[in-house]
Amino acid sequence: MTFIPLFLVSLATVGYETALTRYFAVAKWSEYGYWVISIVMVGFALSGVVLALWRDAFASRAPMLMAALPAALVLTAAVGYHFTTTNPFNPLQLQNQATWQPQIWNIAGYYAALLPFFFLAGLFISLSFVRYADRIGRVYAFDLTGAGAGAASVLAAMYVLHAFRLVPLLLIPLALAALFIGGAYRFKALLAAILALGAAEAVLLLDDEAAYNDFKAIYAPLHTPDAKIVASVNTPRGDYALLDDFTERVDTDISNNAGMLGVEGPPRSYGLYRDGNRIAALPNQRPILSGYAAAALDALPYQLIPHARVMLAGASGGFRTAEALRLGASRVRVLEPEPELLRIMRVGLDPVMPLDPLPNVDVVGSGPLAAPGRDVYDVVDLSADFLDAAETNATAFSREAIVSYLHLLAPNGIVSIPVSIRDFPVYALRMLSTVRAALLAAGIDDPPAHVVVYRSAWNVRILVSRDGWSDVRIAAVRKFCDDRSFDVSWYPGLDVAKARAAIYNDLPAVSFDKGEVSDNGPDDAIADEAQAVLSGQPSPSRDQFNLSPITLDKPFFYAVLRLDRIGTILKRLEILPQAEVGALVNLAVLAQAVVIAVLVLLVPLAAPGRIRTPQAGVARAVVYFPALALGFLFIEIYLIEKASFWLGDRTNGFAIVLTGMLVFSGLGSVVSERFAARPRQGMAMVAAAVLVWCAAVLLFLQPLILATLAWPFFARSGLLLLLIAPLSVALGLPFPLGLNRAGTGGFLPWAWGLNGAFSVVATPLANLIARESGFSRVLLCAAILYGIALVTFPAMRKSSVWHDIPAPSPAAE
């Protein structure tokens, strides 16, 4: 039972971290979940530093401290969560130059609320390393497997509990840790933990302050007269709420001329929200009303190709399927990778009824890249709300995806790609850059001749034809847009200057550098640059924004900001779309993490006598342990991204990768004891395994994923575990092998804190590398880091200077 308390504390700590990340995703914005990771690792690093500086004092009192910590952890977890939920932080005000200063204090409030828990959790874990320094492999194994169990447990709990209710559940394993505390303090530890648990649960359950903030999409409609949530579903992917209120309508782009065309407006509907963000309209009556379809922006391909065979990505709750049939589609294959939307379409969600089965409609739960290559379509149509319905849907807008759509087209077929320009028109230009890259990859040398772009005031449709555009088709495009007061921003042969004279929806060019809007009369900022972007020529937006193509290696749709222009970005902070803010939060966390890591590195200089190790040992350690932290997290982040695409769901990808890597690394930590007499040989084997694995993955993983996307979910999950398991076992060896060389003095907790400090750096740094250079570069960096770890493996062995702190007796345990 020696290590069961460590297992339970690690379980609850990772569970608490995950629950906090979910809280920020639901109550605030998910981008601010980076703070949670930062606070966790800051607490761990700080505990390692404190224990390194005052190691003897803590070690001599270790039995008493470890008995008291479970109760303290219960209380600090509850109090920290309570103050987190009452924090008035508003990210919109953070982006406003007049209101940002109070929000900085609110951010500091999160750190003040949550840091005590993670400091104490880190102290418990680092004390375990110090007390049982002769069994480091076992200690690390229980730490990792406990963390893996925590990730799996909290994800399972999300099927039953709303995100706001997870923390009260996670207090229980913290209190249970006291039950397995041995020695003279056992009864007192258990009594204190029980009392703390009762008080903590009372605080969280009786004074519950967790709620949606008023800037979430659900907040305003939820507070309209007679609004009510008629159904809800809790899953690890998110907490879904079906809202019935008078504002809910089908969210489609309808012509202002709908009445003149004799077309009805969009009908009322239910609104389906995930984590407070609207992802779809759901029909509130049968049959589904779709009389508005002919006036919709996305109707053009169906006008150009009557009786089309259609592949439709995203059913918009069934409305897009009804629209396609209304517009004359002869057959519709609907791809709905969002699991909850797919389930509702198939079995319903009271009061929403399932879709009626139709012989010419086939609904499948896969993404566009999993479409069988033997099928042929006249129209490949991506729904306007498909991008934001699921995080992994961004891959459907990548260069590789568009190439696959082109291969599915029948002669004269059309790919229809939506882009919202409500926030930034530049998103349309970046999509054009991606389309250009896809056409070139498909062997088409003249991209501008194969593209048509048309728009309303709020949305753009990009039509791509493998066979080019005839004069007859272009005339039909222009008539469709003129009848509906839409604008044509590009077609082969467009005279931009002439087109400016007949603009229905003014879209003036905006200088991001100057923050000024062009006032030279009616304009179309997309038309101004479309030909240049499609031709690969310089354009004004290319100088101000990132217009690089979206790819499977860089699947970031909302990534147009150029971070090398950070000064300009900060000046325009108030106009940035919410989706772009994550990159700035990532940079802020990275800057803070680097400062913390440097401070931890300087501990031996500040107190060399307390660390008590030869100078050569410190020089190697300051490279070795950071390299392990960065390398491990880089591989984990790479695998989470690839697994999310492979499984079509980020939550499942995250769960399998995190749990698998932690559990199998824990097994590797146990195996490390076999290399106690030959640690350098063990490290050499690990480095070789990592290098071979990384090379194989870079060469073969993407083809394997693409070839198996249509396989059953459990088959893909099994392949993923087979990919993860052997590497993770190897990754479990280096850390305990290095700690075994550190001895039992203050160097050991400092090395553990050093690993934690650079784990803070790893996540934002990997995200930055992936955003700017791609995930393949993240994995390449991981391979280099493990090579560096091999070269800097600690050379010193245990020294007799650490004999002064005796190992704990069985009674103390």
CSV table of C-alpha atoms in Angstrom, one decimal, residues 257-682:
chain,number,residue,atom,x,y,z
A,257,ASN,CA,-34.4,39.7,-52.6
A,258,ALA,CA,-36.1,36.5,-51.3
A,259,GLY,CA,-39.5,38.2,-51.2
A,260,MET,CA,-39.2,39.3,-54.8
A,261,LEU,CA,-38.2,35.8,-55.8
A,262,GLY,CA,-41.4,34.5,-54.1
A,263,VAL,CA,-39.3,32.6,-51.5
A,264,GLU,CA,-40.2,32.3,-47.9
A,265,GLY,CA,-37.7,33.1,-45.1
A,266,PRO,CA,-35.8,30.6,-43.0
A,267,PRO,CA,-38.1,28.8,-40.5
A,268,ARG,CA,-37.9,28.7,-36.7
A,269,SER,CA,-35.9,25.9,-35.2
A,270,TYR,CA,-34.3,24.6,-32.0
A,271,GLY,CA,-30.7,25.7,-31.4
A,272,LEU,CA,-28.2,23.0,-30.5
A,273,TYR,CA,-25.3,24.4,-28.4
A,274,ARG,CA,-22.1,22.7,-27.3
A,275,ASP,CA,-20.3,24.2,-24.4
A,276,GLY,CA,-22.3,27.3,-24.9
A,277,ASN,CA,-21.5,27.7,-28.6
A,278,ARG,CA,-24.2,27.2,-31.3
A,279,ILE,CA,-23.3,24.4,-33.6
A,280,ALA,CA,-26.5,23.7,-35.5
A,281,ALA,CA,-30.2,24.5,-35.9
A,282,LEU,CA,-32.5,21.4,-35.4
A,283,PRO,CA,-35.9,21.1,-37.0
A,284,ASN,CA,-38.9,21.6,-34.7
A,285,GLN,CA,-41.5,20.2,-37.2
A,286,ARG,CA,-41.9,17.6,-39.9
A,287,PRO,CA,-41.6,17.7,-42.8
A,288,ILE,CA,-38.5,20.0,-42.6
A,289,LEU,CA,-39.3,23.3,-44.2
A,290,SER,CA,-36.9,24.2,-47.0
A,291,GLY,CA,-38.7,26.7,-49.2
A,292,TYR,CA,-36.0,29.2,-48.7
A,293,ALA,CA,-33.4,27.1,-50.4
A,294,ALA,CA,-33.5,28.8,-53.8
A,295,ALA,CA,-32.6,32.1,-52.3
A,296,ALA,CA,-29.7,30.8,-50.3
A,297,LEU,CA,-26.1,31.6,-51.1
A,298,ASP,CA,-25.1,27.9,-51.3
A,299,ALA,CA,-27.8,27.1,-54.0
A,300,LEU,CA,-25.7,28.1,-57.0
A,301,PRO,CA,-24.0,24.7,-57.7
A,302,TYR,CA,-27.5,23.0,-57.8
A,303,GLN,CA,-28.7,25.6,-60.3
A,304,LEU,CA,-25.7,24.9,-62.5
A,305,ILE,CA,-26.0,21.1,-62.3
A,306,PRO,CA,-29.7,20.0,-62.2
A,307,HIS,CA,-30.3,16.6,-60.6
A,308,ALA,CA,-26.8,16.5,-59.1
A,309,ARG,CA,-25.3,13.6,-57.3
A,310,VAL,CA,-24.1,15.3,-54.1
A,311,MET,CA,-21.6,14.6,-51.4
A,312,LEU,CA,-22.6,16.9,-48.5
A,313,ALA,CA,-20.3,17.5,-45.6
A,314,GLY,CA,-22.4,18.5,-42.7
A,315,ALA,CA,-26.2,18.2,-42.6
A,316,SER,CA,-26.9,21.2,-40.4
A,317,GLY,CA,-29.3,19.2,-38.3
A,318,GLY,CA,-31.0,17.9,-41.5
A,319,PHE,CA,-31.8,21.3,-43.0
A,320,ARG,CA,-29.0,21.1,-45.6
A,321,THR,CA,-30.2,17.7,-46.7
A,322,ALA,CA,-33.7,19.0,-47.2
A,323,GLU,CA,-32.3,22.0,-49.1
A,324,ALA,CA,-30.3,19.8,-51.5
A,325,LEU,CA,-33.4,17.7,-52.2
A,326,ARG,CA,-35.5,20.8,-52.7
A,327,LEU,CA,-32.9,22.1,-55.2
A,328,GLY,CA,-33.2,18.9,-57.3
A,329,ALA,CA,-30.4,16.7,-56.1
A,330,SER,CA,-31.0,13.2,-57.3
A,331,ARG,CA,-28.8,11.5,-54.7
A,332,VAL,CA,-27.3,12.9,-51.5
A,333,ARG,CA,-24.5,11.3,-49.4
A,334,VAL,CA,-24.4,13.1,-46.1
A,335,LEU,CA,-21.2,13.1,-44.1
A,336,GLU,CA,-21.7,14.0,-40.4
A,337,PRO,CA,-18.6,13.3,-38.3
A,338,GLU,CA,-19.9,15.2,-35.3
A,339,PRO,CA,-21.1,12.2,-33.2
A,340,GLU,CA,-24.0,13.9,-31.4
A,341,LEU,CA,-25.4,15.5,-34.5
A,342,LEU,CA,-25.2,12.1,-36.2
A,343,ARG,CA,-27.0,10.4,-33.3
A,344,ILE,CA,-29.8,13.0,-33.3
A,345,MET,CA,-30.3,12.6,-37.0
A,346,ARG,CA,-30.6,8.8,-36.6
A,347,VAL,CA,-32.5,8.4,-33.3
A,348,GLY,CA,-33.6,11.9,-32.4
A,349,LEU,CA,-33.3,13.9,-29.2
A,350,ASP,CA,-36.7,14.5,-27.7
A,351,PRO,CA,-38.5,16.7,-28.8
A,352,VAL,CA,-36.5,16.5,-32.1
A,353,MET,CA,-37.5,13.5,-34.2
A,354,PRO,CA,-35.0,11.5,-36.2
A,355,LEU,CA,-34.8,12.1,-40.0
A,356,ASP,CA,-37.1,10.1,-42.1
A,357,PRO,CA,-35.3,7.5,-44.1
A,358,LEU,CA,-35.2,8.2,-47.8
A,359,PRO,CA,-34.0,5.9,-50.6
A,360,ASN,CA,-31.8,8.6,-52.2
A,361,VAL,CA,-30.2,9.9,-49.0
A,362,ASP,CA,-27.3,8.1,-47.2
A,363,VAL,CA,-26.1,9.4,-43.9
A,364,VAL,CA,-22.7,8.3,-42.6
A,365,GLY,CA,-20.6,9.2,-39.6
A,366,SER,CA,-17.3,10.0,-41.3
A,367,GLY,CA,-15.5,13.0,-42.6
A,368,PRO,CA,-14.9,14.0,-46.2
A,369,LEU,CA,-11.4,12.5,-46.4
A,370,ALA,CA,-12.9,9.1,-45.6
A,371,ALA,CA,-15.2,9.1,-48.6
A,372,PRO,CA,-14.7,6.0,-50.8
A,373,GLY,CA,-12.6,6.8,-53.9
A,374,ARG,CA,-14.9,4.8,-56.2
A,375,ASP,CA,-17.9,7.1,-55.8
A,376,VAL,CA,-18.4,9.9,-58.3
A,377,TYR,CA,-20.3,13.2,-57.5
A,378,ASP,CA,-21.4,16.2,-59.5
A,379,VAL,CA,-21.3,18.5,-56.4
A,380,VAL,CA,-19.1,18.2,-53.3
A,381,ASP,CA,-20.7,20.7,-51.0
A,382,LEU,CA,-19.3,21.8,-47.6
A,383,SER,CA,-22.0,23.2,-45.3
A,384,ALA,CA,-21.5,26.7,-44.0
A,385,ASP,CA,-21.6,25.6,-40.3
A,386,PHE,CA,-19.4,22.5,-40.9
A,387,LEU,CA,-16.1,24.1,-40.0
A,388,ASP,CA,-17.2,25.0,-36.4
A,389,ALA,CA,-19.3,22.0,-35.7
A,390,ALA,CA,-16.2,20.0,-34.6
A,391,GLU,CA,-12.6,21.0,-34.1
A,392,THR,CA,-11.2,18.3,-36.4
A,393,ASN,CA,-13.5,19.5,-39.3
A,394,ALA,CA,-10.8,22.0,-40.2
A,395,THR,CA,-9.0,19.2,-42.0
A,396,ALA,CA,-11.8,19.2,-44.5
A,397,PHE,CA,-10.6,22.6,-45.7
A,398,SER,CA,-7.0,21.5,-46.2
A,399,ARG,CA,-5.1,21.2,-49.5
A,400,GLU,CA,-5.1,17.4,-49.3
A,401,ALA,CA,-8.9,17.3,-48.7
A,402,ILE,CA,-9.6,19.6,-51.7
A,403,VAL,CA,-7.4,17.4,-53.9
A,404,SER,CA,-9.4,14.4,-52.8
A,405,TYR,CA,-12.7,16.2,-53.7
A,406,LEU,CA,-11.4,17.0,-57.2
A,407,HIS,CA,-10.7,13.3,-57.7
A,408,LEU,CA,-14.3,12.5,-56.7
A,409,LEU,CA,-15.9,14.9,-59.3
A,410,ALA,CA,-17.7,13.8,-62.4
A,411,PRO,CA,-16.9,15.7,-65.6
A,412,ASN,CA,-17.9,19.4,-65.1
A,413,GLY,CA,-18.4,18.7,-61.4
A,414,ILE,CA,-18.1,21.4,-58.8
A,415,VAL,CA,-16.5,21.7,-55.3
A,416,SER,CA,-18.3,24.3,-53.2
A,417,ILE,CA,-16.4,25.7,-50.2
A,418,PRO,CA,-17.8,28.2,-47.7
A,419,VAL,CA,-15.9,30.9,-45.9
A,420,SER,CA,-17.3,33.3,-43.3
A,421,ILE,CA,-16.1,36.9,-43.7
A,422,ARG,CA,-18.1,38.3,-40.7
A,423,ASP,CA,-14.8,38.8,-38.8
A,424,PHE,CA,-12.0,39.0,-41.4
A,425,PRO,CA,-12.4,38.9,-45.2
A,426,VAL,CA,-8.8,37.7,-45.3
A,427,TYR,CA,-10.0,34.2,-44.4
A,428,ALA,CA,-11.4,34.0,-47.9
A,429,LEU,CA,-8.1,34.9,-49.4
A,430,ARG,CA,-6.3,32.3,-47.4
A,431,MET,CA,-8.8,29.7,-48.6
A,432,LEU,CA,-8.1,30.8,-52.1
A,433,SER,CA,-4.4,30.3,-51.4
A,434,THR,CA,-5.3,26.7,-50.3
A,435,VAL,CA,-7.4,26.1,-53.3
A,436,ARG,CA,-4.5,27.2,-55.6
A,437,ALA,CA,-2.1,24.8,-53.8
A,438,ALA,CA,-4.7,22.0,-54.2
A,439,LEU,CA,-5.2,22.6,-57.9
A,440,LEU,CA,-1.4,22.6,-58.5
A,441,ALA,CA,-1.1,19.4,-56.5
A,442,ALA,CA,-3.8,17.9,-58.7
A,443,GLY,CA,-1.8,18.7,-61.8
A,444,ILE,CA,-3.7,21.8,-62.9
A,445,ASP,CA,-1.3,24.5,-64.0
A,446,ASP,CA,-3.7,27.5,-64.3
A,447,PRO,CA,-5.6,27.8,-61.0
A,448,PRO,CA,-7.4,31.1,-61.8
A,449,ALA,CA,-9.2,29.5,-64.7
A,450,HIS,CA,-10.8,26.9,-62.5
A,451,VAL,CA,-12.2,29.0,-59.7
A,452,VAL,CA,-15.3,31.2,-59.2
A,453,VAL,CA,-15.9,33.3,-56.1
A,454,TYR,CA,-19.2,34.9,-55.1
A,455,ARG,CA,-20.5,36.3,-51.9
A,456,SER,CA,-23.0,38.1,-49.7
A,457,ALA,CA,-22.2,40.7,-47.1
A,458,TRP,CA,-21.3,38.0,-44.6
A,459,ASN,CA,-20.2,34.9,-46.4
A,460,VAL,CA,-18.2,33.7,-49.4
A,461,ARG,CA,-18.6,30.6,-51.6
A,462,ILE,CA,-15.6,29.4,-53.6
A,463,LEU,CA,-16.5,27.1,-56.5
A,464,VAL,CA,-13.8,24.9,-57.9
A,465,SER,CA,-14.1,23.0,-61.2
A,466,ARG,CA,-11.5,20.5,-62.5
A,467,ASP,CA,-12.6,21.3,-66.0
A,468,GLY,CA,-12.6,25.1,-65.9
A,469,TRP,CA,-15.5,27.5,-66.5
A,470,SER,CA,-17.2,28.0,-69.9
A,471,ASP,CA,-18.7,31.4,-70.9
A,472,VAL,CA,-22.2,29.8,-70.6
A,473,ARG,CA,-21.6,28.8,-67.0
A,474,ILE,CA,-20.1,32.1,-66.1
A,475,ALA,CA,-23.1,33.9,-67.5
A,476,ALA,CA,-25.3,31.6,-65.3
A,477,VAL,CA,-23.2,32.5,-62.3
A,478,ARG,CA,-23.6,36.2,-62.9
A,479,LYS,CA,-27.4,35.9,-63.5
A,480,PHE,CA,-27.8,33.9,-60.3
A,481,CYS,CA,-26.0,36.5,-58.3
A,482,ASP,CA,-27.7,39.5,-59.9
A,483,ASP,CA,-31.1,38.0,-59.2
A,484,ARG,CA,-30.2,37.7,-55.5
A,485,SER,CA,-28.1,40.8,-55.0
A,486,PHE,CA,-25.0,38.7,-54.4
A,487,ASP,CA,-21.6,39.8,-55.7
A,488,VAL,CA,-19.2,37.9,-58.0
A,489,SER,CA,-15.7,38.5,-56.6
A,490,TRP,CA,-13.8,36.3,-59.2
A,491,TYR,CA,-14.4,34.4,-62.4
A,492,PRO,CA,-11.9,33.9,-65.3
A,493,GLY,CA,-11.8,37.1,-67.2
A,494,LEU,CA,-13.3,39.3,-64.5
A,495,ASP,CA,-12.7,43.1,-65.0
A,496,VAL,CA,-12.4,44.2,-61.4
A,497,ALA,CA,-12.6,47.9,-62.1
A,498,LYS,CA,-15.8,47.4,-64.1
A,499,ALA,CA,-17.3,45.1,-61.5
A,500,ARG,CA,-16.8,47.8,-58.8
A,501,ALA,CA,-19.5,49.9,-60.4
A,502,ALA,CA,-22.1,47.3,-59.7
A,503,ILE,CA,-21.5,46.1,-56.2
A,504,TYR,CA,-24.5,45.1,-54.1
A,505,ASN,CA,-22.6,44.5,-50.8
A,506,ASP,CA,-19.8,46.9,-50.1
A,507,LEU,CA,-16.7,45.2,-48.7
A,508,PRO,CA,-14.1,47.9,-48.4
A,509,ALA,CA,-10.4,47.1,-48.0
A,510,VAL,CA,-9.1,47.5,-44.4
A,511,SER,CA,-5.5,48.3,-43.6
A,512,PHE,CA,-4.6,46.2,-40.6
A,513,ASP,CA,-1.4,48.2,-40.1
A,514,LYS,CA,-3.2,51.5,-40.0
A,515,GLY,CA,-6.6,50.4,-38.7
A,516,GLU,CA,-8.3,52.4,-41.5
A,517,VAL,CA,-11.1,51.5,-43.9
A,518,SER,CA,-10.8,52.5,-47.5
A,519,ASP,CA,-13.4,55.1,-48.4
A,520,ASN,CA,-13.0,55.2,-52.2
A,521,GLY,CA,-16.6,54.2,-52.9
A,522,PRO,CA,-18.1,50.8,-53.3
A,523,ASP,CA,-15.4,48.1,-53.2
A,524,ASP,CA,-14.9,44.4,-53.0
A,525,ALA,CA,-11.7,43.6,-51.0
A,526,ILE,CA,-11.8,40.0,-52.1
A,527,ALA,CA,-12.1,40.9,-55.8
A,528,ASP,CA,-9.1,43.3,-55.4
A,529,GLU,CA,-6.8,40.4,-54.5
A,530,ALA,CA,-8.4,37.2,-55.8
A,531,GLN,CA,-6.4,37.0,-59.0
A,532,ALA,CA,-3.1,37.8,-57.4
A,533,VAL,CA,-3.6,35.1,-54.7
A,534,LEU,CA,-4.8,32.5,-57.2
A,535,SER,CA,-1.8,33.3,-59.4
A,536,GLY,CA,0.7,33.2,-56.5
A,537,GLN,CA,1.6,36.9,-56.9
A,538,PRO,CA,2.3,39.5,-54.2
A,539,SER,CA,-0.8,41.1,-52.7
A,540,PRO,CA,-1.4,43.7,-49.9
A,541,SER,CA,-2.9,41.1,-47.6
A,542,ARG,CA,0.0,38.7,-48.0
A,543,ASP,CA,2.3,41.4,-46.5
A,544,GLN,CA,0.0,41.8,-43.4
A,545,PHE,CA,-1.4,38.3,-42.9
A,546,ASN,CA,-0.5,34.6,-43.1
A,547,LEU,CA,-2.0,33.3,-46.4
A,548,SER,CA,-0.1,30.0,-46.4
A,549,PRO,CA,-2.2,27.0,-47.5
A,550,ILE,CA,-4.0,25.0,-44.9
A,551,THR,CA,-2.6,21.5,-44.8
A,552,LEU,CA,-2.9,18.3,-42.8
A,553,ASP,CA,0.4,19.1,-41.3
A,554,LYS,CA,-0.8,22.7,-40.4
A,555,PRO,CA,-4.5,22.2,-40.0
A,556,PHE,CA,-5.2,25.7,-38.5
A,557,PHE,CA,-8.0,27.5,-40.3
A,558,TYR,CA,-8.0,30.4,-37.9
A,559,ALA,CA,-4.4,31.3,-38.1
A,560,VAL,CA,-4.1,34.4,-40.3
A,561,LEU,CA,-2.2,36.5,-37.8
A,562,ARG,CA,1.5,36.9,-38.5
A,563,LEU,CA,3.1,36.6,-35.1
A,564,ASP,CA,6.3,38.4,-36.3
A,565,ARG,CA,4.1,41.5,-36.4
A,566,ILE,CA,3.1,41.2,-32.7
A,567,GLY,CA,3.3,45.0,-32.2
A,568,THR,CA,0.6,45.6,-34.8
A,569,ILE,CA,-1.5,42.8,-33.5
A,570,LEU,CA,-1.6,44.2,-30.0
A,571,LYS,CA,-2.6,47.6,-31.3
A,572,ARG,CA,-5.6,45.9,-33.1
A,573,LEU,CA,-6.4,43.6,-30.3
A,574,GLU,CA,-10.0,44.9,-30.0
A,575,ILE,CA,-10.9,43.8,-33.6
A,576,LEU,CA,-9.4,40.3,-33.5
A,577,PRO,CA,-11.8,37.4,-33.9
A,578,GLN,CA,-12.1,35.2,-30.8
A,579,ALA,CA,-10.6,32.2,-32.7
A,580,GLU,CA,-7.4,34.1,-33.3
A,581,VAL,CA,-6.9,35.0,-29.6
A,582,GLY,CA,-5.7,31.5,-28.7
A,583,ALA,CA,-2.3,32.2,-30.5
A,584,LEU,CA,-1.8,35.3,-28.3
A,585,VAL,CA,-2.7,33.5,-25.1
A,586,ASN,CA,-0.3,30.7,-26.2
A,587,LEU,CA,2.5,33.3,-26.6
A,588,ALA,CA,1.8,34.8,-23.2
A,589,VAL,CA,1.9,31.4,-21.5
A,590,LEU,CA,5.1,30.6,-23.3
A,591,ALA,CA,6.8,33.9,-22.2
A,592,GLN,CA,5.7,33.2,-18.6
A,593,ALA,CA,6.9,29.6,-18.8
A,594,VAL,CA,10.3,30.6,-20.1
A,595,VAL,CA,10.7,33.0,-17.1
A,596,ILE,CA,9.7,30.3,-14.7
A,597,ALA,CA,12.1,27.7,-16.3
A,598,VAL,CA,15.0,30.1,-16.1
A,599,LEU,CA,14.3,30.8,-12.4
A,600,VAL,CA,14.3,27.0,-11.7
A,601,LEU,CA,17.5,26.7,-13.6
A,602,LEU,CA,19.2,29.3,-11.5
A,603,VAL,CA,18.4,27.6,-8.2
A,604,PRO,CA,21.9,25.8,-8.0
A,605,LEU,CA,23.6,29.2,-8.5
A,606,ALA,CA,21.5,30.8,-5.7
A,607,ALA,CA,22.1,27.9,-3.2
A,608,PRO,CA,24.8,25.5,-4.5
A,609,GLY,CA,25.4,24.2,-1.0
A,610,ARG,CA,21.8,23.0,-0.7
A,611,ILE,CA,21.8,21.2,-4.0
A,612,ARG,CA,25.0,19.4,-3.0
A,613,THR,CA,26.2,17.9,-6.3
A,614,PRO,CA,29.4,18.2,-8.4
A,615,GLN,CA,29.3,21.1,-10.9
A,616,ALA,CA,29.6,18.7,-13.8
A,617,GLY,CA,26.4,17.0,-12.7
A,618,VAL,CA,24.5,20.3,-12.7
A,619,ALA,CA,25.8,21.2,-16.2
A,620,ARG,CA,24.5,18.0,-17.6
A,621,ALA,CA,21.2,18.1,-15.7
A,622,VAL,CA,20.2,21.5,-16.9
A,623,VAL,CA,20.2,20.1,-20.4
A,624,TYR,CA,19.1,16.5,-19.8
A,625,PHE,CA,15.9,16.9,-17.7
A,626,PRO,CA,14.6,19.9,-19.8
A,627,ALA,CA,15.3,17.8,-23.0
A,628,LEU,CA,13.2,14.9,-21.6
A,629,ALA,CA,10.3,17.2,-20.6
A,630,LEU,CA,10.2,18.9,-24.0
A,631,GLY,CA,10.7,15.7,-26.0
A,632,PHE,CA,8.0,13.7,-24.2
A,633,LEU,CA,5.4,16.5,-24.5
A,634,PHE,CA,6.3,17.2,-28.1
A,635,ILE,CA,5.6,13.6,-29.0
A,636,GLU,CA,2.4,13.6,-27.0
A,637,ILE,CA,1.1,16.8,-28.7
A,638,TYR,CA,2.0,15.4,-32.1
A,639,LEU,CA,0.2,12.2,-31.4
A,640,ILE,CA,-2.9,13.9,-30.0
A,641,GLU,CA,-3.2,15.9,-33.2
A,642,LYS,CA,-2.8,12.9,-35.5
A,643,ALA,CA,-5.1,10.8,-33.3
A,644,SER,CA,-7.8,13.4,-33.4
A,645,PHE,CA,-7.8,13.4,-37.2
A,646,TRP,CA,-7.5,9.6,-37.4
A,647,LEU,CA,-10.5,9.0,-35.0
A,648,GLY,CA,-12.4,12.1,-36.2
A,649,ASP,CA,-12.8,13.4,-32.6
A,650,ARG,CA,-10.3,15.4,-30.5
A,651,THR,CA,-11.7,14.1,-27.2
A,652,ASN,CA,-11.2,10.4,-28.0
A,653,GLY,CA,-7.8,11.2,-29.6
A,654,PHE,CA,-6.7,13.1,-26.5
A,655,ALA,CA,-8.0,10.4,-24.1
A,656,ILE,CA,-6.4,7.4,-25.9
A,657,VAL,CA,-3.1,9.1,-26.4
A,658,LEU,CA,-2.8,10.6,-22.9
A,659,THR,CA,-4.0,7.5,-21.1
A,660,GLY,CA,-2.0,5.2,-23.3
A,661,MET,CA,1.3,7.1,-23.1
A,662,LEU,CA,1.0,7.6,-19.3
A,663,VAL,CA,0.1,4.0,-18.5
A,664,PHE,CA,2.7,2.4,-20.9
A,665,SER,CA,5.3,4.9,-19.7
A,666,GLY,CA,4.6,3.8,-16.2
A,667,LEU,CA,5.3,0.2,-17.3
A,668,GLY,CA,8.5,1.5,-18.8
A,669,SER,CA,9.5,3.1,-15.5
A,670,VAL,CA,9.2,-0.3,-13.8
A,671,VAL,CA,11.4,-1.8,-16.6
A,672,SER,CA,14.0,0.9,-15.9
A,673,GLU,CA,15.0,-0.9,-12.7
A,674,ARG,CA,16.5,-3.6,-14.9
A,675,PHE,CA,18.9,-1.1,-16.3
A,676,ALA,CA,20.1,0.2,-12.8
A,677,ALA,CA,23.5,-1.2,-13.3
A,678,ARG,CA,23.9,-0.1,-16.9
A,679,PRO,CA,21.8,3.1,-17.2
A,680,ARG,CA,23.7,4.6,-20.2
A,681,GLN,CA,23.0,1.5,-22.2
A,682,GLY,CA,19.3,1.9,-21.3
